[in-house]
Tab-separated table of C-alpha atoms and ligand atoms in Angstrom:
chain	number	residue	atom	x	y	z
A	133	MET	CA	0.041	-0.173	-0.046
A	134	LYS	CA	0.981	3.383	-0.519
A	135	VAL	CA	1.323	5.839	2.734
A	136	PHE	CA	1.828	9.260	3.203
A	137	VAL	CA	2.903	9.933	6.982
A	138	ALA	CA	2.378	13.710	7.877
A	139	GLY	CA	4.399	13.770	11.149
A	140	ALA	CA	7.543	11.389	9.859
A	141	SER	CA	9.834	12.980	11.985
A	142	GLY	CA	8.025	12.902	15.342
A	143	VAL	CA	7.891	10.879	18.110
A	144	LEU	CA	5.031	8.568	16.922
A	145	GLY	CA	5.961	9.044	13.148
A	146	ARG	CA	9.595	7.368	13.367
A	147	PRO	CA	8.258	4.216	14.842
A	148	THR	CA	5.750	4.225	12.518
A	149	VAL	CA	7.682	5.000	9.471
A	150	ARG	CA	9.869	2.341	10.213
A	151	GLN	CA	7.268	-0.265	11.001
A	152	LEU	CA	5.100	0.552	7.720
A	153	VAL	CA	8.212	0.260	5.722
A	154	ALA	CA	9.011	-3.305	7.463
A	155	ALA	CA	5.520	-4.260	6.919
A	156	GLY	CA	6.053	-3.941	2.931
A	157	HIS	CA	4.494	-0.551	2.460
A	158	GLU	CA	5.699	2.394	0.290
A	159	VAL	CA	6.040	5.004	2.707
A	160	THR	CA	6.177	8.709	1.902
A	161	GLY	CA	7.274	10.801	5.026
A	162	MET	CA	6.659	14.697	5.644
A	163	THR	CA	8.753	16.894	7.628
A	164	ARG	CA	9.443	20.817	7.681
A	165	SER	CA	13.103	20.160	7.645
A	166	LYS	CA	15.505	19.068	5.069
A	167	GLY	CA	17.738	17.432	7.790
A	168	ARG	CA	15.261	15.248	9.039
A	169	ALA	CA	14.080	14.238	5.433
A	170	ALA	CA	17.387	12.569	5.284
A	171	GLU	CA	16.534	10.602	8.355
A	172	ILE	CA	13.188	9.616	6.881
A	173	CYS	CA	15.197	8.453	4.118
A	174	GLU	CA	17.591	6.522	5.998
A	175	VAL	CA	14.810	3.954	7.270
A	176	GLY	CA	13.491	2.931	3.299
A	177	ALA	CA	11.001	5.865	2.897
A	178	ALA	CA	10.839	8.807	0.885
A	179	ALA	CA	10.735	12.121	2.086
A	180	VAL	CA	8.791	15.303	1.206
A	181	VAL	CA	9.366	18.685	3.223
A	182	CYS	CA	6.162	20.624	3.654
A	183	ASP	CA	4.362	22.522	6.094
A	184	VAL	CA	0.665	21.682	7.000
A	185	PHE	CA	-0.144	25.015	7.106
A	186	ASP	CA	0.749	25.747	3.171
A	187	ALA	CA	-2.160	24.082	2.031
A	188	LYS	CA	-1.160	24.407	-1.786
A	189	ALA	CA	2.248	23.111	-1.582
A	190	LEU	CA	0.581	19.926	0.593
A	191	GLU	CA	-1.963	19.130	-1.665
A	192	VAL	CA	0.757	18.911	-4.448
A	193	ALA	CA	2.747	16.946	-2.023
A	194	VAL	CA	0.017	14.126	-1.411
A	195	ARG	CA	-1.003	14.420	-4.706
A	196	GLU	CA	2.510	13.222	-6.147
A	197	ALA	CA	2.807	10.106	-3.264
A	198	ALA	CA	-0.841	9.341	-4.751
A	199	PRO	CA	-1.808	7.518	-1.150
A	200	ASP	CA	-3.845	4.761	-0.580
A	201	ALA	CA	-3.735	6.042	2.968
A	202	VAL	CA	-2.557	9.176	4.713
A	203	VAL	CA	-1.822	8.975	8.505
A	204	HIS	CA	-1.687	12.304	10.450
A	205	LEU	CA	0.524	12.430	13.307
A	206	LEU	CA	1.056	16.381	13.641
A	207	THR	CA	1.728	17.809	16.987
A	208	ALA	CA	3.691	20.593	18.018
A	209	LEU	CA	3.904	20.505	21.584
A	210	PRO	CA	6.723	21.452	24.254
A	211	GLN	CA	9.204	19.292	25.857
A	212	ARG	CA	8.141	20.163	29.087
A	213	LEU	CA	4.244	20.810	29.582
A	214	ASP	CA	3.840	24.044	32.264
A	215	TYR	CA	0.269	24.222	33.063
A	216	LYS	CA	0.976	27.659	34.582
A	217	ALA	CA	2.728	29.239	31.433
A	218	LYS	CA	1.617	32.642	30.402
A	219	ASP	CA	1.213	31.296	27.171
A	220	ASN	CA	-1.242	28.166	26.262
A	221	PRO	CA	1.249	25.488	25.895
A	222	PHE	CA	-1.864	23.543	23.404
A	223	ALA	CA	-1.741	26.581	21.142
A	224	PRO	CA	0.858	25.590	18.258
A	225	THR	CA	-0.716	22.008	18.700
A	226	ASN	CA	-4.039	23.300	18.857
A	227	ARG	CA	-3.555	24.864	15.354
A	228	VAL	CA	-2.130	21.850	13.989
A	229	ARG	CA	-5.387	19.881	15.165
A	230	SER	CA	-7.636	22.369	13.441
A	231	GLU	CA	-6.419	23.907	10.599
A	232	GLY	CA	-3.564	21.278	9.752
A	233	THR	CA	-6.218	18.456	9.891
A	234	ARG	CA	-8.497	20.828	7.394
A	235	ASN	CA	-5.378	21.174	5.087
A	236	LEU	CA	-4.674	17.502	5.218
A	237	LEU	CA	-8.061	15.866	4.817
A	238	ALA	CA	-8.555	18.030	1.893
A	239	ALA	CA	-5.380	16.987	0.393
A	240	ALA	CA	-5.562	13.389	1.251
A	241	LYS	CA	-9.076	13.733	-0.582
A	242	ALA	CA	-8.143	15.595	-3.673
A	243	ALA	CA	-5.063	12.707	-3.829
A	244	GLY	CA	-7.944	10.104	-3.842
A	245	ALA	CA	-6.939	8.486	-0.693
A	246	ARG	CA	-9.183	5.781	0.733
A	247	ARG	CA	-8.335	6.107	4.049
A	248	ILE	CA	-7.014	8.577	6.818
A	249	VAL	CA	-5.930	7.705	10.349
A	250	ALA	CA	-5.366	10.608	12.408
A	251	GLU	CA	-3.561	10.875	16.251
A	252	SER	CA	-5.602	12.061	19.044
A	253	VAL	CA	-5.357	11.134	22.811
A	254	ALA	CA	-6.823	8.983	25.270
A	255	PHE	CA	-6.586	11.007	28.282
A	256	PHE	CA	-9.177	13.812	27.681
A	257	TYR	CA	-12.345	12.159	28.875
A	258	ALA	CA	-14.712	13.912	31.350
A	259	PRO	CA	-13.450	13.230	34.785
A	260	ALA	CA	-16.660	11.711	35.849
A	261	GLY	CA	-17.971	8.452	36.501
A	262	GLY	CA	-15.677	5.088	36.483
A	263	TRP	CA	-11.981	5.675	36.079
A	264	ILE	CA	-11.830	3.182	33.032
A	265	LYS	CA	-13.343	4.665	29.518
A	266	ASP	CA	-14.410	3.383	26.484
A	267	GLU	CA	-14.699	5.295	23.505
A	268	GLU	CA	-18.140	6.380	23.913
A	269	ALA	CA	-17.163	8.231	26.940
A	270	PRO	CA	-18.008	12.260	26.762
A	271	LEU	CA	-14.609	14.213	25.896
A	272	ASN	CA	-13.723	16.733	28.872
A	273	LEU	CA	-14.880	19.432	26.895
A	274	ASP	CA	-15.981	21.816	29.909
A	275	ALA	CA	-11.947	21.338	31.147
A	276	PRO	CA	-11.182	24.862	32.310
A	277	GLY	CA	-8.587	27.530	30.356
A	278	ASP	CA	-5.615	26.053	28.166
A	279	PHE	CA	-7.005	22.580	28.604
A	280	GLY	CA	-10.490	23.610	27.470
A	281	SER	CA	-8.932	24.925	24.440
A	282	ALA	CA	-7.221	21.636	23.969
A	283	ALA	CA	-9.891	19.544	24.174
A	284	ALA	CA	-11.643	21.545	21.287
A	285	ALA	CA	-9.210	21.122	18.944
A	286	LEU	CA	-9.100	17.449	19.403
A	287	ASP	CA	-12.822	17.331	19.322
A	288	ASP	CA	-12.730	19.311	16.177
A	289	LEU	CA	-9.964	17.083	14.645
A	290	GLU	CA	-12.021	13.960	15.726
A	291	ARG	CA	-15.376	15.277	14.155
A	292	GLN	CA	-13.363	16.058	10.488
A	293	VAL	CA	-11.718	12.914	10.537
A	294	THR	CA	-14.567	10.562	11.362
A	295	ALA	CA	-17.281	12.831	9.772
A	296	ALA	CA	-15.073	13.016	6.172
A	297	GLU	CA	-17.291	12.207	3.532
A	298	GLY	CA	-15.389	9.825	0.739
A	299	ILE	CA	-12.816	8.659	2.722
A	300	GLU	CA	-12.525	6.431	5.957
A	301	GLY	CA	-11.350	8.100	8.883
A	302	ILE	CA	-9.867	6.816	11.899
A	303	VAL	CA	-9.220	8.106	14.871
A	304	LEU	CA	-6.463	6.754	17.285
A	305	ARG	CA	-6.773	7.649	21.157
A	306	TYR	CA	-3.174	7.195	22.242
A	307	GLY	CA	-2.134	6.916	25.559
A	308	TRP	CA	0.731	8.745	27.453
A	309	LEU	CA	3.242	7.753	25.119
A	310	TYR	CA	6.922	6.945	26.997
A	311	GLY	CA	10.057	5.633	25.053
A	312	PRO	CA	12.633	7.543	23.294
A	313	GLY	CA	12.022	11.140	22.419
A	314	THR	CA	9.043	11.365	25.098
A	315	PHE	CA	8.425	13.102	28.603
A	316	PHE	CA	9.836	9.420	29.982
A	317	ASP	CA	12.646	9.179	28.430
A	318	ARG	CA	16.041	9.648	30.298
A	319	VAL	CA	16.166	13.635	29.692
A	320	GLY	CA	12.324	14.157	29.653
A	321	SER	CA	10.576	16.718	31.463
A	322	GLN	CA	8.830	13.320	33.748
A	323	THR	CA	12.111	11.963	34.544
A	324	GLU	CA	13.764	15.299	35.727
A	325	ASP	CA	10.642	15.917	37.994
A	326	ALA	CA	11.349	12.342	39.691
A	327	LEU	CA	14.953	13.335	39.997
A	328	LYS	CA	14.180	16.337	41.928
A	329	ARG	CA	11.514	15.152	43.863
A	330	ARG	CA	9.220	17.194	41.952
A	331	LEU	CA	6.765	14.469	40.771
A	332	PRO	CA	4.664	13.988	44.049
A	333	ILE	CA	1.408	11.685	44.769
A	334	VAL	CA	-1.430	14.356	45.753
A	335	GLY	CA	-4.014	13.640	47.626
A	336	GLU	CA	-4.749	9.844	47.103
A	337	GLY	CA	-3.067	9.735	43.892
A	338	SER	CA	-6.107	8.824	42.173
A	339	GLY	CA	-5.746	10.416	38.798
A	340	THR	CA	-5.515	7.447	36.341
A	341	PHE	CA	-2.703	7.427	33.641
A	342	SER	CA	-3.258	4.732	30.349
A	343	PHE	CA	0.206	4.098	29.304
A	344	LEU	CA	1.406	3.105	25.525
A	345	HIS	CA	5.417	2.369	24.399
A	346	VAL	CA	6.228	4.502	21.142
A	347	GLU	CA	6.902	1.120	19.391
A	348	ASP	CA	3.384	-0.180	20.437
A	349	ALA	CA	1.966	2.973	18.694
A	350	GLY	CA	3.926	2.517	15.799
A	351	ALA	CA	2.254	-1.407	15.220
A	352	ALA	CA	-1.582	0.105	16.470
A	353	THR	CA	-1.053	3.015	13.616
A	354	VAL	CA	0.188	-0.031	10.668
A	355	ALA	CA	-2.584	-2.057	11.874
A	356	ALA	CA	-5.144	0.963	11.590
A	357	VAL	CA	-4.008	1.686	8.061
A	358	GLU	CA	-4.483	-2.073	7.041
A	359	ARG	CA	-7.560	-2.738	8.752
A	360	GLY	CA	-10.550	-1.949	10.941
A	361	ALA	CA	-13.800	-0.180	10.374
A	362	PRO	CA	-13.615	3.686	10.662
A	363	GLY	CA	-14.298	4.995	13.937
A	364	THR	CA	-12.486	5.770	17.137
A	365	TYR	CA	-10.188	3.770	18.813
A	366	ASN	CA	-8.384	3.508	22.499
A	367	VAL	CA	-4.577	2.895	22.141
A	368	VAL	CA	-3.256	2.230	25.230
A	369	ASP	CA	-1.861	-0.665	27.282
A	370	ASP	CA	-3.371	-2.882	28.852
A	371	GLU	CA	-3.075	-1.433	32.872
A	372	PRO	CA	-4.335	1.874	33.625
A	373	ALA	CA	-2.720	2.895	36.776
A	374	PRO	CA	-3.479	5.818	39.334
A	375	MET	CA	-0.674	7.747	40.112
A	376	ARG	CA	-0.160	6.122	43.845
A	377	GLU	CA	1.184	3.009	41.855
A	378	TRP	CA	2.990	4.281	38.635
A	379	VAL	CA	4.681	6.969	40.069
A	380	PRO	CA	6.854	5.229	42.711
A	381	VAL	CA	7.416	2.222	40.331
A	382	PHE	CA	8.649	5.103	37.959
A	383	CYS	CA	11.086	7.180	40.408
A	384	ASP	CA	12.826	3.571	41.330
A	385	ALA	CA	13.202	2.843	37.344
A	386	VAL	CA	15.076	6.032	36.738
A	387	GLY	CA	17.121	5.879	40.113
A	388	ALA	CA	15.245	8.794	41.792
A	389	LYS	CA	14.319	8.501	45.646
A	390	LYS	CA	10.886	7.783	46.365
A	391	PRO	CA	8.022	10.416	45.852
A	392	LEU	CA	6.738	12.883	48.329
A	393	ARG	CA	2.942	13.098	49.004
A	394	VAL	CA	1.547	16.224	48.893
A	395	PRO	CA	-2.085	17.143	50.232
A	396	ALA	CA	-4.263	18.162	47.099
A	397	TRP	CA	-4.537	22.327	48.185
A	398	ILE	CA	-1.099	22.830	48.739
A	399	ALA	CA	-0.299	21.492	45.552
A	400	ARG	CA	-3.344	23.391	44.113
A	401	LEU	CA	-0.865	26.516	45.215
A	402	ILE	CA	2.093	25.548	43.997
A	403	ALA	CA	1.721	23.911	40.703
A	404	GLY	CA	-1.977	25.066	39.717
A	405	LYS	CA	-5.412	23.808	39.195
A	406	ALA	CA	-4.822	22.238	36.176
A	407	ALA	CA	-1.998	19.669	37.432
A	408	VAL	CA	-4.023	18.750	40.833
A	409	GLY	CA	-7.187	18.234	38.332
A	410	SER	CA	-4.385	15.738	36.350
A	411	ALA	CA	-2.982	14.109	39.439
A	412	THR	CA	-6.725	13.603	41.097
A	413	GLN	CA	-9.113	13.313	38.525
A	414	LEU	CA	-7.437	12.025	35.365
A	415	ARG	CA	-9.516	8.647	33.536
A	416	GLY	CA	-7.671	5.985	32.140
A	417	ALA	CA	-9.136	4.193	28.976
A	418	SER	CA	-9.847	0.670	27.886
A	419	ASN	CA	-7.911	-0.981	24.599
A	420	ALA	CA	-10.864	-3.544	24.200
A	421	LYS	CA	-11.879	-2.135	20.779
A	422	ALA	CA	-8.800	-1.783	19.484
A	423	LYS	CA	-7.477	-5.332	20.383
A	424	ARG	CA	-10.891	-7.039	19.013
A	425	GLU	CA	-11.534	-4.926	15.944
A	426	LEU	CA	-7.853	-3.808	14.936
A	427	GLY	CA	-6.417	-7.287	15.723
A	428	TRP	CA	-3.644	-5.021	17.664
A	429	GLN	CA	-2.312	-5.524	21.312
A	430	PRO	CA	0.580	-3.723	22.890
A	431	ARG	CA	4.215	-5.887	23.200
A	432	LEU	CA	4.745	-4.172	26.197
A	433	ALA	CA	1.817	-5.161	27.945
A	434	SER	CA	1.809	-2.966	31.059
A	435	TRP	CA	4.076	0.260	31.929
A	436	ARG	CA	5.489	-1.784	34.400
A	437	GLN	CA	7.552	-4.061	31.865
A	438	GLY	CA	8.299	-0.612	29.733
A	439	PHE	CA	9.640	1.218	32.826
A	440	ALA	CA	11.987	-1.526	34.141
A	441	ASP	CA	13.763	-1.836	30.928
A	442	SER	CA	15.940	1.352	30.715
A	443	GLU	CA	15.900	0.639	26.801
A	444	ALA	CA	12.453	0.643	26.049
A	445	ARG	CA	12.407	3.793	28.562
A	446	GLY	CA	15.114	5.813	26.052
B	29	NAP	N1	0.048	10.797	23.691
B	29	NAP	C1	1.088	11.575	24.470
B	29	NAP	O1	1.267	11.257	25.065
B	29	NAP	C2	2.117	12.603	23.172
B	29	NAP	C3	1.380	12.780	22.042
B	29	NAP	C4	2.116	13.822	21.160
B	29	NAP	C5	3.296	14.395	21.784
B	29	NAP	N2	3.440	13.984	22.778
B	29	NAP	C6	5.011	14.633	23.792
B	29	NAP	O2	5.234	15.785	22.928
B	29	NAP	C7	6.623	15.899	23.040
B	29	NAP	C8	7.203	17.157	21.817
B	29	NAP	O3	6.200	16.059	20.607
B	29	NAP	P1	5.932	16.926	19.449
B	29	NAP	O4	4.433	17.623	19.910
B	29	NAP	O5	6.684	17.876	19.024
B	29	NAP	O6	5.851	15.971	18.564
B	29	NAP	P2	6.594	15.366	17.784
B	29	NAP	O7	6.424	13.804	18.287
B	29	NAP	O8	8.203	15.358	18.065
B	29	NAP	O9	6.716	15.529	16.353
B	29	NAP	C9	5.392	16.460	15.602
B	29	NAP	C10	5.545	15.998	14.348
B	29	NAP	O10	4.780	16.795	13.895
B	29	NAP	C11	5.630	17.564	12.693
B	29	NAP	N3	4.898	18.975	12.559
B	29	NAP	C12	4.529	20.271	13.589
B	29	NAP	N4	4.339	21.240	13.037
B	29	NAP	C13	4.047	21.024	11.703
B	29	NAP	C14	3.543	21.671	10.110
B	29	NAP	N5	3.206	22.940	10.708
B	29	NAP	N6	4.188	21.046	9.002
B	29	NAP	C15	4.339	19.941	9.334
B	29	NAP	N7	4.619	19.217	10.174
B	29	NAP	C16	4.528	19.679	11.470
B	29	NAP	C17	7.013	17.749	12.905
B	29	NAP	O11	7.717	17.683	12.045
B	29	NAP	P3	8.888	18.674	11.819
B	29	NAP	O12	9.963	17.681	11.367
B	29	NAP	O13	8.489	19.560	10.633
B	29	NAP	O14	9.189	19.185	13.030
B	29	NAP	C18	7.067	16.245	13.666
B	29	NAP	O15	7.192	15.588	12.479
B	29	NAP	C19	7.125	14.785	23.116
B	29	NAP	O16	7.856	14.591	24.340
B	29	NAP	C20	6.109	13.783	22.856
B	29	NAP	O17	6.221	12.731	23.390
B	29	NAP	C21	2.915	12.967	23.753
């Protein structure tokens, strides 16, 4: 199959392109940088240099690749998410998710692609009711401030993709990515925080995370290119876990001291409402649908295995 990957140079794009090539697909990867284009070519794909906001150039690039499927792995997040920053840390990604998706979808359709697979996240479910959510659960569209803007942009991306006419739309809601290049690798912001004892267990530590190793994310993306009904799929590992469980294991794995325990009201003063909301209210996700309908399952079934393996952690 011919596959066009937007975001081919990213944390998710790299393992995805490599695995698509290994599965025998003819891949064209997109980046804005000539240097990264060379890296894309090194793994056996073709590369095109293009900005998703240049709609005309994008249409030419996708038409020339003539893909059967387009994969949308575009984000523009900072290496550290500062929830108290003056500028909205999600703003560049929000634009990529709204305007970028519009451009990419139009280009995919103009090029006659049959399918588009797009990246969303599995950790924006509304923080009410059960702790593990399936794809039918509502998103946290009422989230305050910057989080609300991120949720709205995710919702926009998902609606554009799943409601698109003339092309099969698949949304993959990936869990918290760990592995090389992520917040959790050896130089990632979460590791830095753990080593500085700035990754505490807040309140009851009930905020529940669903993790996913980047290689498993790549495998799920290949599966969604090849098969599965249009729609939305959580792509997460088998063990959603509250912070009181995973934080001590992560700290131990990276050689940090035991995490501190901090009452929610104190954490709110220091880190802000949004960070405390995440630490105490976040919902995890179920991967049952992706396993059943995409025939995918994570090789690292639990973050426990992944965190313990320094190579996998990156
Ligand atoms: N689910 C998750 O947990 C999740 C999801 C995404 C990101 N993150 C984290 O966020 C951190 C930063 O990652 P990131 O957002 O920078 O993503 P990234 O994975 O490094 O890459 C983003 C991709 O989008 C491309 N891109 C961005 N804007 C573009 C534009 N205007 N036109 C064309 N291509 C564009 C980049 O291409 P260029 O080569 O042109 O830069 C790159 O290929 C990492 O630690 C990562 O783990 C986490």
